[in-house]
């Protein structure tokens, strides 16, 4: 379908696709098997300017928005979700600075991020605070010109590899979630170290690691927004970035679908290419329809966000929910179309199915997305009365 | 350093089919690409510009649509493109092509000219060296490594059948490069945006000081009489026995066949 992309958007799409095809596809299996962080590809993305897409021009970026980012994420995801997660988590970590940073903070951090010189990570989740992010226990105690951080963040994408971390911690424990604040912590800060790197089912090129703070002192000016705004920072960040997870779903589903079609055309059973069987045709037809519906929702949501709309929570939750449930369905069915071949590592689809699973979990599980959508429905219904 | 890269737009031979009757390539509907060896030439030029500063100009001779190749070069980071184009250039062999290119290079000015070792459609590997002859400058072909560049000279490794030569040449000079030299970069978004806006300067024969008689078909001594697929050669024989016996048998055979 034609989504009426501008000339520049077409360029971004073509460029991301070229990188995906020429630089990601040839190495994705090896990255997966070795659980290797895709530094070479990150360097290509940097020299191709793709880290700067959504950063304002005054800080060395291209001044584009969620939509352009979604297009790039989609193309990379069609090749490898491990790679696209690394790229997308960089944006996730950058949003707090973009949305809440002071001009000084932006000047200090955004140019390096736009140029891809420094990677970013976002640290919210802890062992006892997953869906219930309000249960975080990491603290940030004001002390003179500094804050002193203590606690451990768990499962942080780009942990250990990133240079810049945006971290949510409690400045006032008594106030619970209202006592949380957001901070910028740089790699190398005294008292900041990394725990174990996780071994995962999928997106194995992406690094998932603990952030450990032991009396980690950071300058007071590293706070984002004001004390007590931590959860607003986190929620607004996720509102902006979630649509990108939807774009990952669209991409990986498209990648798996394309493999399934190619396979179905060439695989002969009972004297016919299996694509001639109606059972296969209907599966493919459903998959194609599913993908297109999700793409339309993701694109429209991204454009809605970029329009400057005030409340995008429900829309971005819907886009994430629909596109990632779709991705799990489509990758599963793509594998099914390919039978035993699909299950083999010789083909990329088993990896795509393993990878797709994470999309229903991170940046808020799909159960939580449904909760969020429902809360908004209730609010809207109450207002309408 | 002013660097000129000579590039050629060629059909993507991975996609191309051959017309069995005429023996020529079927070009319709086949995507055009920059000759793959020329991509290495572009990369070499950009890398040199990064270390020495200066300017990189891409030049091609071809039909109006060859402009796309120049824009692609600009998307990779090349500063500007010159398109040598006009009816008078059609049907050129390597001599007429080299003459035209050297005219354009003179107009642009260059300290170093970089070409791919050959084009994948013609495969002659003649144009680079011929351009150097027209310009009356030294050339080194099959360069696999640039050891030192400028000021005033360039030192390179030339790939030979067995090993490498290390060659130094005074600038201005021309080199032709092989794949081993580098990995061509991908375009950047800024590059693509520049490429879209860039004005591609077009040069006709008269603008590079040449008359229509010396370029294109008129300026080409090569005349294609017939294009055919050679018959597979048969009657291959492998000589056996010790090396001396083999040499003796070979010489005897060659004399019988009047080859010696
Ligand atoms: C690979 C990976 C990368 C990640 N990267 C990051 C990162 O970069 N930064 C970061 O901060 N976090 C990151 N996370 C954490 C991720 O966001 C959390 O895993 C996610 O929010 C879910 O939390 P949990 O895993 O603790 O699940 P739990 O909250 O323990 O949930 C378990 C199950 O209960 C369900 N559930 C929980 N509460 C409710 C409820 N109220 N109603 C209905 N169902 C409910 C959930 O949907 C789920 O099915 C990452 C996680 C993974 C696995």
XYZ file of C-alpha atoms and ligand atoms in Angstrom:
698
model
C 0.000 0.000 0.000
C 1.138 3.533 -0.676
C 1.512 5.525 2.539
C 2.404 8.725 0.698
C 5.886 9.027 2.090
C 7.734 12.252 1.364
C 10.882 12.183 -0.739
C 13.024 12.287 2.387
C 11.053 9.519 4.033
C 11.579 7.357 0.969
C 15.324 8.043 1.235
C 15.322 6.990 4.870
C 13.438 3.817 4.046
C 15.769 2.950 1.156
C 18.853 3.648 3.190
C 17.682 1.566 6.153
C 16.752 -1.241 3.801
C 20.111 -1.117 2.061
C 21.869 -1.389 5.400
C 19.553 -4.221 6.434
C 20.130 -6.188 3.247
C 23.841 -5.551 2.764
C 25.117 -5.355 6.320
C 22.643 -7.094 8.624
C 21.278 -10.102 6.736
C 24.715 -11.600 6.032
C 25.713 -11.593 9.725
C 22.446 -11.964 11.647
C 22.736 -15.694 12.192
C 26.283 -15.427 13.465
C 25.376 -12.537 15.784
C 22.508 -14.629 17.137
C 24.600 -17.729 17.694
C 27.525 -15.915 19.251
C 25.290 -13.514 21.199
C 27.537 -10.799 19.871
C 26.784 -7.095 20.180
C 26.448 -5.606 16.667
C 29.074 -2.870 16.907
C 30.002 -3.014 13.222
C 26.407 -2.411 12.241
C 26.051 0.395 14.780
C 29.043 2.083 13.149
C 27.401 1.770 9.733
C 24.173 3.245 11.115
C 26.225 6.079 12.570
C 28.100 6.895 9.374
C 24.828 6.699 7.462
C 23.384 9.356 9.813
C 20.527 7.166 11.062
C 21.193 7.892 14.744
C 20.324 11.510 14.126
C 16.896 11.028 12.563
C 14.760 12.193 15.472
C 17.233 14.660 17.006
C 16.685 18.374 16.298
C 18.903 19.941 13.663
C 20.433 22.386 16.119
C 21.984 19.381 17.872
C 23.317 17.780 14.704
C 20.311 15.651 13.841
C 17.728 15.721 11.072
C 14.823 17.066 13.077
C 12.478 14.273 12.062
C 10.101 12.438 14.355
C 8.614 9.151 15.458
C 7.419 8.410 11.962
C 10.842 8.504 10.330
C 12.286 6.546 13.229
C 9.543 3.950 12.823
C 10.342 3.528 9.127
C 14.012 2.924 9.870
C 13.207 0.559 12.745
C 10.782 -1.383 10.565
C 13.362 -1.951 7.835
C 16.068 -3.051 10.257
C 13.586 -5.328 12.035
C 12.781 -7.141 8.811
C 16.404 -8.285 8.851
C 17.156 -8.731 12.574
C 15.281 -7.759 15.730
C 18.444 -8.035 17.800
C 19.972 -5.248 15.749
C 16.814 -3.147 15.645
C 16.348 -3.487 19.411
C 19.819 -2.091 19.935
C 18.985 0.828 17.669
C 15.490 1.415 19.072
C 16.590 1.184 22.717
C 19.032 3.970 21.926
C 16.042 6.148 21.051
C 14.221 4.977 24.190
C 17.149 6.136 26.295
C 17.368 9.429 24.423
C 13.722 10.500 24.760
C 14.043 11.588 28.412
C 16.775 14.050 27.379
C 14.878 15.131 24.291
C 11.596 15.634 26.152
C 12.808 16.904 29.542
C 16.429 17.956 29.136
C 17.515 21.547 29.771
C 19.176 23.367 26.846
C 22.540 22.680 28.539
C 21.827 18.971 28.899
C 20.711 18.761 25.292
C 23.804 20.583 24.089
C 26.004 18.317 26.119
C 24.539 14.960 25.097
C 22.483 15.136 21.908
C 25.239 15.894 19.364
C 27.172 12.747 20.346
C 23.972 10.723 20.231
C 22.956 12.143 16.851
C 26.342 11.260 15.393
C 26.214 7.750 16.837
C 29.392 8.415 18.815
C 27.643 7.411 22.028
C 24.924 4.837 22.598
C 22.186 5.341 25.155
C 20.203 3.017 27.458
C 17.086 3.481 29.553
C 16.995 2.026 33.078
C 13.657 1.646 34.796
C 13.040 -2.065 35.510
C 14.283 -3.750 38.681
C 14.032 -7.257 40.115
C 10.939 -6.341 42.083
C 9.555 -3.761 39.698
C 8.578 -4.971 36.228
C 5.018 -4.249 35.193
C 4.672 -2.521 38.531
C 7.318 0.073 37.822
C 6.114 2.053 40.812
C 7.807 -0.520 42.996
C 11.368 0.528 42.179
C 13.779 0.640 45.099
C 16.841 2.305 43.633
C 17.425 5.546 45.522
C 19.054 8.859 44.703
C 19.965 10.765 47.850
C 20.758 14.469 47.477
C 24.103 15.290 49.060
C 25.549 18.748 48.495
C 26.222 19.243 44.782
C 25.539 15.594 44.095
C 23.018 12.805 44.102
C 24.161 9.470 45.465
C 22.595 6.478 43.709
C 22.140 3.040 45.240
C 20.349 0.038 43.779
C 20.289 -2.332 40.833
C 18.476 -2.026 37.520
C 17.709 -5.275 35.748
C 17.469 -6.312 32.088
C 18.628 -3.037 30.654
C 19.033 -3.089 26.889
C 22.409 -1.719 25.716
C 23.658 -2.067 29.315
C 27.445 -2.104 29.362
C 27.711 -0.990 25.729
C 26.063 2.426 26.078
C 27.931 5.503 27.282
C 24.862 7.382 28.496
C 22.145 6.042 30.806
C 18.836 7.612 31.709
C 17.827 6.113 35.017
C 14.771 6.379 37.246
C 15.431 6.386 41.000
C 13.636 7.476 44.183
C 14.589 10.838 45.616
C 11.878 10.555 48.248
C 11.134 7.003 49.314
C 8.199 8.004 51.492
C 6.291 9.372 48.488
C 6.569 6.127 46.499
C 6.074 6.636 42.757
C 5.633 10.411 43.318
C 9.077 10.475 44.847
C 10.855 9.221 41.737
C 13.203 11.317 39.616
C 15.061 10.810 36.341
C 18.835 11.136 35.977
C 21.554 11.020 33.402
C 24.400 8.749 34.439
C 27.529 8.403 32.340
C 29.483 5.210 31.980
C 32.598 5.448 34.081
C 30.954 7.315 36.975
C 32.462 6.119 40.252
C 30.230 3.511 41.878
C 28.499 2.595 38.615
C 29.160 -0.918 37.318
C 27.519 -3.623 35.270
C 26.168 -6.933 36.482
C 25.665 -10.086 34.533
C 24.775 -10.132 30.852
C 21.632 -12.193 30.293
C 21.411 -15.244 28.051
C 18.198 -14.975 26.113
C 15.756 -16.866 23.926
C 15.880 -14.277 21.158
C 17.250 -10.847 20.188
C 20.570 -12.333 21.191
C 22.641 -9.716 19.374
C 21.136 -7.181 21.753
C 22.862 -6.813 25.130
C 20.651 -7.056 28.238
C 22.456 -6.320 31.472
C 22.218 -5.175 35.058
C 23.186 -1.653 36.083
C 24.635 -1.616 39.570
C 24.851 1.603 41.604
C 26.878 1.553 44.812
C 27.176 5.022 46.274
C 27.386 6.313 42.736
C 27.828 10.071 42.873
C 26.537 12.113 39.980
C 26.456 15.904 39.670
C 23.232 17.557 40.713
C 22.710 19.066 37.271
C 22.227 15.549 35.888
C 18.633 15.426 37.039
C 16.077 15.471 34.205
C 13.140 17.699 34.992
C 12.539 18.265 38.691
C 12.604 15.969 41.700
C 9.423 13.922 41.781
C 8.925 13.999 38.018
C 10.601 10.629 37.409
C 7.465 8.752 36.561
C 6.162 11.430 34.282
C 9.495 11.280 32.466
C 9.261 7.490 32.220
C 5.661 7.431 31.048
C 6.084 10.207 28.457
C 9.202 8.444 27.216
C 7.367 5.179 26.796
C 4.434 6.938 25.119
C 6.854 8.188 22.462
C 8.890 5.046 22.039
C 6.243 2.311 22.186
C 5.129 2.933 18.649
C 8.675 1.971 17.693
C 8.105 -1.455 19.236
C 5.039 -1.659 17.010
C 7.265 -0.832 14.037
C 9.562 -3.666 15.093
C 6.560 -5.980 14.977
C 5.639 -4.857 11.477
C 9.214 -5.322 10.289
C 9.851 -8.775 11.700
C 6.452 -9.981 10.488
C 7.198 -8.701 6.992
C 10.585 -10.384 7.039
C 9.081 -13.732 8.068
C 6.203 -13.385 5.612
C 8.571 -12.743 2.693
C 10.519 -15.885 3.578
C 7.315 -17.912 3.789
C 6.114 -16.752 0.364
C 9.472 -17.486 -1.221
C 9.484 -20.934 0.321
C 5.877 -21.718 -0.592
C 6.559 -20.909 -4.236
C 9.454 -23.296 -4.507
C 8.497 -26.160 -2.178
C 6.782 -28.940 -4.130
C 4.600 -31.579 -2.463
C 1.941 -33.783 -4.049
C 3.232 -32.579 -7.395
C 2.503 -28.866 -6.771
C 4.265 -25.909 -5.264
C 2.589 -25.677 -1.854
C 1.530 -22.107 -2.581
C -1.090 -23.710 -4.833
C -2.857 -25.222 -1.811
C -5.733 -23.164 -0.547
C -4.810 -23.866 3.056
C -1.442 -22.184 2.483
C -2.962 -19.399 0.408
C -5.397 -18.501 3.162
C -2.666 -18.447 5.762
C -0.618 -16.127 3.566
C -3.641 -13.943 2.836
C -4.381 -13.578 6.553
C -0.754 -12.814 7.312
C -0.526 -10.157 4.611
C -3.745 -8.530 5.818
C -2.572 -8.629 9.421
C 0.730 -6.971 8.542
C -0.900 -4.232 6.501
C -3.431 -3.442 9.234
C -0.651 -3.186 11.806
C 1.495 -1.045 9.532
C -1.375 1.353 8.924
C -1.997 1.663 12.676
C 1.688 2.100 13.509
C 2.249 4.717 10.810
C -0.859 6.644 11.716
C 0.018 6.573 15.412
C 3.516 7.821 14.692
C 2.099 10.661 12.613
C -0.352 11.417 15.424
C 2.529 11.646 17.899
C 4.509 13.862 15.524
C 1.519 16.167 15.108
C 2.181 17.289 18.661
C -0.944 15.645 20.075
C -1.119 15.996 23.831
C -2.330 12.610 24.943
C -0.948 9.758 22.885
C -0.938 7.101 25.607
C -3.892 5.110 24.353
C -2.920 5.333 20.696
C 0.645 4.237 21.272
C -0.486 1.383 23.532
C -2.858 0.210 20.797
C -0.180 0.352 18.125
C 2.262 -1.593 20.292
C -0.327 -4.151 21.359
C -1.788 -4.835 17.943
C 1.447 -4.865 15.957
C 3.347 -7.092 18.379
C 0.578 -9.654 18.909
C 0.365 -9.657 15.117
C 4.125 -10.225 14.857
C 3.956 -13.275 17.133
C 1.069 -14.704 15.092
C 2.650 -14.012 11.728
C 6.123 -15.296 12.587
C 4.551 -18.464 14.042
C 2.473 -19.011 10.919
C 5.351 -18.199 8.588
C 7.275 -20.990 10.261
C 4.246 -23.266 9.932
C 4.046 -22.589 6.187
C 7.641 -23.730 5.917
C 7.106 -26.926 7.896
C 10.255 -28.621 9.181
C 12.445 -26.316 7.116
C 11.074 -23.369 9.044
C 12.136 -25.042 12.265
C 15.712 -25.404 11.069
C 18.380 -22.806 11.732
C 19.299 -22.967 8.087
C 16.353 -20.637 7.476
C 15.926 -17.318 9.291
C 12.320 -17.791 10.371
C 12.882 -19.782 13.578
C 15.040 -16.887 14.769
C 12.384 -14.381 13.776
C 9.804 -16.300 15.804
C 12.116 -16.505 18.829
C 12.930 -12.823 18.473
C 9.318 -11.698 18.036
C 8.351 -12.950 21.489
C 10.141 -10.113 23.263
C 7.913 -7.550 21.575
C 4.944 -8.736 23.638
C 6.970 -8.276 26.826
C 9.257 -5.249 26.869
C 8.233 -1.598 27.133
C 5.184 -2.904 28.997
C 3.703 -6.367 28.481
C 0.712 -6.607 26.211
C -1.451 -7.286 29.269
C -0.320 -3.950 30.628
C -1.057 -2.290 27.265
C -4.612 -3.604 27.533
C -4.837 -2.212 31.061
C -3.655 1.157 29.797
C -6.109 1.181 26.919
C -8.950 0.175 29.256
C -8.054 2.882 31.791
C -8.250 5.424 29.003
C -11.574 4.051 27.815
C -12.963 4.386 31.319
C -11.640 7.923 31.587
C -13.133 8.862 28.232
C -16.467 7.301 29.089
C -16.584 9.192 32.368
C -15.816 12.458 30.564
C -18.472 11.859 27.934
C -21.220 11.758 30.548
C 44.279 17.090 -3.038
C 41.993 17.207 -6.046
C 40.842 13.709 -6.850
C 38.841 12.604 -9.868
C 37.125 9.233 -9.934
C 36.083 7.849 -13.297
C 32.956 5.777 -12.974
C 30.793 3.874 -15.418
C 27.155 2.974 -15.242
C 26.779 -0.696 -16.157
C 23.931 -3.188 -16.239
C 23.799 -5.286 -13.085
C 25.296 -8.411 -14.612
C 23.844 -10.500 -11.825
C 20.494 -9.750 -13.457
C 21.457 -9.601 -17.113
C 20.566 -12.046 -19.873
C 22.277 -12.614 -23.207
C 20.482 -12.561 -26.538
C 21.667 -15.810 -28.110
C 21.124 -14.593 -31.678
C 22.988 -11.295 -31.564
C 25.354 -12.316 -28.781
C 24.730 -8.990 -27.042
C 23.434 -8.179 -23.564
C 19.716 -7.653 -23.186
C 19.752 -4.350 -21.319
C 16.045 -3.607 -21.242
C 14.572 -3.737 -17.776
C 17.941 -4.537 -16.211
C 18.814 -2.293 -13.293
C 21.856 -0.093 -13.746
C 24.555 0.079 -11.109
C 27.896 1.774 -10.694
C 30.545 -0.598 -11.987
C 31.525 -2.525 -8.825
C 35.262 -1.843 -9.214
C 34.505 1.865 -9.442
C 32.833 1.660 -6.029
C 36.265 0.806 -4.642
C 37.710 3.762 -6.522
C 35.120 6.052 -4.926
C 35.854 4.649 -1.470
C 39.597 5.157 -1.980
C 39.025 8.763 -3.022
C 36.776 9.506 -0.051
C 39.228 7.926 2.378
C 42.056 10.034 0.931
C 39.964 13.165 1.199
C 39.279 12.366 4.847
C 42.976 12.104 5.644
C 44.341 14.815 3.348
C 41.333 17.068 2.782
C 40.546 18.284 -0.693
C 37.826 17.568 -3.174
C 36.509 14.519 -4.998
C 34.835 14.806 -8.393
C 33.197 11.867 -10.136
C 33.207 11.847 -13.930
C 31.296 9.580 -16.251
C 30.684 9.467 -19.959
C 27.299 8.153 -20.916
C 23.699 8.810 -21.853
C 21.648 11.305 -19.805
C 20.483 8.567 -17.443
C 24.098 7.968 -16.369
C 23.461 10.996 -14.165
C 21.994 8.512 -11.675
C 25.434 6.954 -11.210
C 26.910 10.370 -10.394
C 24.148 11.073 -7.890
C 24.795 7.750 -6.238
C 28.470 8.669 -5.970
C 27.473 11.969 -4.364
C 25.241 10.108 -1.896
C 28.376 8.280 -0.746
C 30.155 11.573 -0.151
C 31.659 12.642 -3.486
C 31.601 16.439 -3.802
C 30.354 16.827 -7.360
C 29.739 15.047 -10.629
C 30.518 15.747 -14.271
C 28.553 14.047 -17.001
C 30.216 13.853 -20.409
C 27.225 13.394 -22.628
C 25.827 13.990 -26.086
C 24.974 12.042 -29.209
C 28.499 12.531 -30.493
C 29.855 10.238 -27.766
C 27.696 7.214 -28.647
C 29.365 4.047 -29.894
C 32.742 4.822 -28.353
C 35.425 2.189 -27.961
C 38.053 2.429 -25.229
C 40.197 4.891 -27.203
C 37.370 7.340 -27.871
C 36.118 6.925 -24.295
C 39.545 7.633 -22.849
C 39.987 10.646 -25.060
C 36.674 12.088 -23.909
C 37.323 11.342 -20.242
C 40.794 12.832 -20.362
C 39.325 15.984 -21.898
C 36.879 16.271 -19.015
C 39.613 15.586 -16.456
C 41.730 18.355 -17.950
C 38.770 20.688 -17.620
C 38.224 19.685 -13.991
C 41.861 19.521 -12.934
C 43.213 16.659 -10.831
C 46.220 15.616 -8.758
C 45.109 12.012 -8.651
C 42.742 10.063 -10.865
C 41.282 6.806 -9.631
C 39.526 4.257 -11.820
C 38.213 0.759 -11.216
C 40.487 -1.850 -12.776
C 37.882 -2.651 -15.433
C 34.175 -2.411 -16.173
C 32.159 -5.567 -15.715
C 30.355 -5.142 -19.041
C 33.339 -4.631 -21.336
C 36.067 -6.147 -19.153
C 38.876 -4.544 -21.188
C 40.765 -2.818 -18.343
C 42.039 -0.390 -21.004
C 40.307 2.877 -20.217
C 42.262 3.757 -17.056
C 45.722 3.361 -18.619
C 44.596 5.029 -21.860
C 43.334 8.075 -19.964
C 46.757 8.350 -18.326
C 48.404 8.220 -21.760
C 46.179 10.978 -23.106
C 47.034 13.087 -20.071
C 50.680 12.145 -20.365
C 50.954 11.205 -16.708
C 52.163 8.027 -14.978
C 49.729 5.279 -14.069
C 49.736 2.217 -11.857
C 47.092 -0.427 -12.430
C 45.674 -3.128 -10.118
C 46.361 -1.162 -6.947
C 45.438 -3.130 -3.852
C 46.822 -0.751 -1.253
C 47.675 2.914 -1.030
C 50.755 3.075 1.147
C 51.351 6.827 1.084
C 49.652 9.639 -0.753
C 50.931 13.146 -1.396
C 52.213 15.670 -1.447
C 53.814 15.322 -4.834
C 53.814 11.560 -5.076
C 51.917 8.402 -4.308
C 53.188 5.007 -3.193
C 51.034 1.968 -3.808
C 51.035 -1.802 -3.863
C 50.211 -3.294 -7.230
C 48.638 -6.734 -7.267
C 50.525 -9.105 -9.565
C 49.897 -12.739 -10.410
C 52.497 -13.757 -7.903
C 52.838 -11.256 -5.094
C 52.851 -7.474 -5.162
C 54.995 -4.663 -6.525
C 55.503 -1.545 -4.452
C 55.419 1.371 -6.880
C 55.922 5.076 -6.355
C 54.667 7.604 -8.881
C 54.861 11.351 -9.160
C 51.611 13.264 -9.050
C 49.556 13.908 -11.019
C 49.052 10.234 -11.627
C 46.327 7.725 -12.346
C 45.694 4.467 -10.540
C 43.259 1.664 -11.236
C 42.094 -0.317 -8.237
C 41.053 -3.861 -7.360
C 38.500 -5.116 -4.858
C 41.113 -5.984 -2.260
C 41.768 -2.272 -1.733
C 38.823 -1.521 0.575
C 35.152 -1.992 1.397
C 32.993 0.676 -0.227
C 30.873 2.610 2.240
C 27.111 2.869 2.097
C 25.488 6.211 1.395
C 24.571 8.519 4.257
C 21.305 10.346 4.671
C 23.061 13.698 4.276
C 24.720 12.342 1.148
C 21.423 11.219 -0.279
C 19.917 14.620 0.392
C 22.889 16.321 -1.266
C 22.619 13.957 -4.208
C 19.001 14.895 -4.729
C 19.821 18.606 -4.834
C 23.168 18.440 -6.598
C 23.543 20.063 -9.956
C 25.264 17.716 -12.337
C 27.371 19.628 -14.825
C 27.031 18.323 -18.369
C 29.877 18.572 -20.852
C 29.625 18.192 -24.621
C 32.549 17.411 -26.935
C 33.090 21.060 -27.830
C 33.104 22.043 -24.149
C 36.082 19.770 -23.552
C 37.837 20.952 -26.696
C 37.170 17.917 -28.879
C 35.575 17.691 -32.308
C 32.832 15.154 -33.010
C 35.195 13.287 -35.353
C 37.491 12.118 -32.566
C 34.899 10.887 -30.095
C 32.115 8.300 -30.118
C 31.748 5.962 -33.072
C 33.693 8.262 -35.387
C 36.688 8.326 -33.111
C 36.734 4.581 -32.530
C 39.161 2.473 -34.535
C 37.654 -0.684 -33.051
C 35.099 -2.164 -35.396
C 32.923 -4.961 -34.177
C 32.677 -7.444 -37.053
C 30.812 -10.180 -35.294
C 29.831 -11.140 -31.788
C 29.614 -14.817 -31.063
C 29.865 -17.321 -28.266
C 33.030 -19.322 -28.830
C 32.497 -23.012 -29.398
C 33.528 -24.993 -26.406
C 37.018 -26.184 -27.122
C 37.435 -29.942 -27.231
C 40.345 -32.288 -27.669
C 41.937 -31.282 -24.412
C 44.752 -33.579 -23.458
C 46.652 -33.791 -20.210
C 50.267 -34.846 -20.539
C 51.397 -37.395 -18.032
C 54.682 -38.636 -16.674
C 57.674 -36.867 -15.155
C 58.209 -33.166 -15.701
C 61.021 -33.621 -18.256
C 59.063 -36.125 -20.283
C 56.079 -33.750 -20.243
C 58.153 -30.813 -21.468
C 59.640 -32.906 -24.258
C 56.242 -34.179 -25.339
C 54.822 -30.649 -25.225
C 57.586 -29.189 -27.391
C 57.265 -32.003 -29.885
C 53.546 -31.494 -30.098
C 53.794 -27.712 -30.441
C 56.316 -28.116 -33.284
C 54.081 -30.607 -35.045
C 51.203 -28.130 -34.779
C 53.544 -25.429 -36.116
C 53.173 -23.364 -32.980
C 56.918 -23.264 -32.448
C 15.116 -8.574 26.679
C 14.576 -7.535 27.590
C 14.994 -6.227 27.458
C 14.514 -5.242 28.319
N 15.003 -3.961 28.222
C 14.637 -3.050 29.175
C 15.234 -1.747 29.190
O 16.041 -1.404 28.329
N 14.901 -0.895 30.185
C 14.010 -1.241 31.164
O 13.754 -0.435 32.032
N 13.412 -2.458 31.154
C 13.720 -3.375 30.199
N 13.133 -4.623 30.212
C 12.138 -4.934 31.213
C 10.732 -5.069 30.651
O 10.195 -3.819 30.360
C 9.903 -5.857 31.670
O 10.332 -7.192 31.581
C 8.423 -5.760 31.441
O 7.953 -4.493 31.740
C 7.631 -6.791 32.257
O 8.046 -6.885 33.562
P 8.414 -8.312 34.203
O 9.241 -9.004 33.238
O 8.931 -8.092 35.542
O 7.052 -9.100 34.259
P 5.963 -9.102 35.471
O 5.590 -7.691 35.766
O 6.483 -9.938 36.546
O 4.782 -9.799 34.750
C 4.595 -11.215 34.700
C 3.270 -11.490 34.011
O 2.194 -10.920 34.773
C 1.442 -10.059 33.969
N 0.981 -8.940 34.787
C 1.690 -8.220 35.683
N 0.921 -7.279 36.238
C -0.281 -7.366 35.663
C -1.512 -6.672 35.803
N -1.627 -5.639 36.638
N -2.559 -7.054 35.047
C -2.451 -8.084 34.185
N -1.321 -8.785 34.012
C -0.252 -8.430 34.737
C 2.392 -9.607 32.876
O 1.689 -9.177 31.726
C 3.158 -10.873 32.637
O 2.433 -11.720 31.784
C 13.576 -5.595 29.334
C 13.136 -6.912 29.437
C 13.626 -7.880 28.587
C 13.138 -9.273 28.752
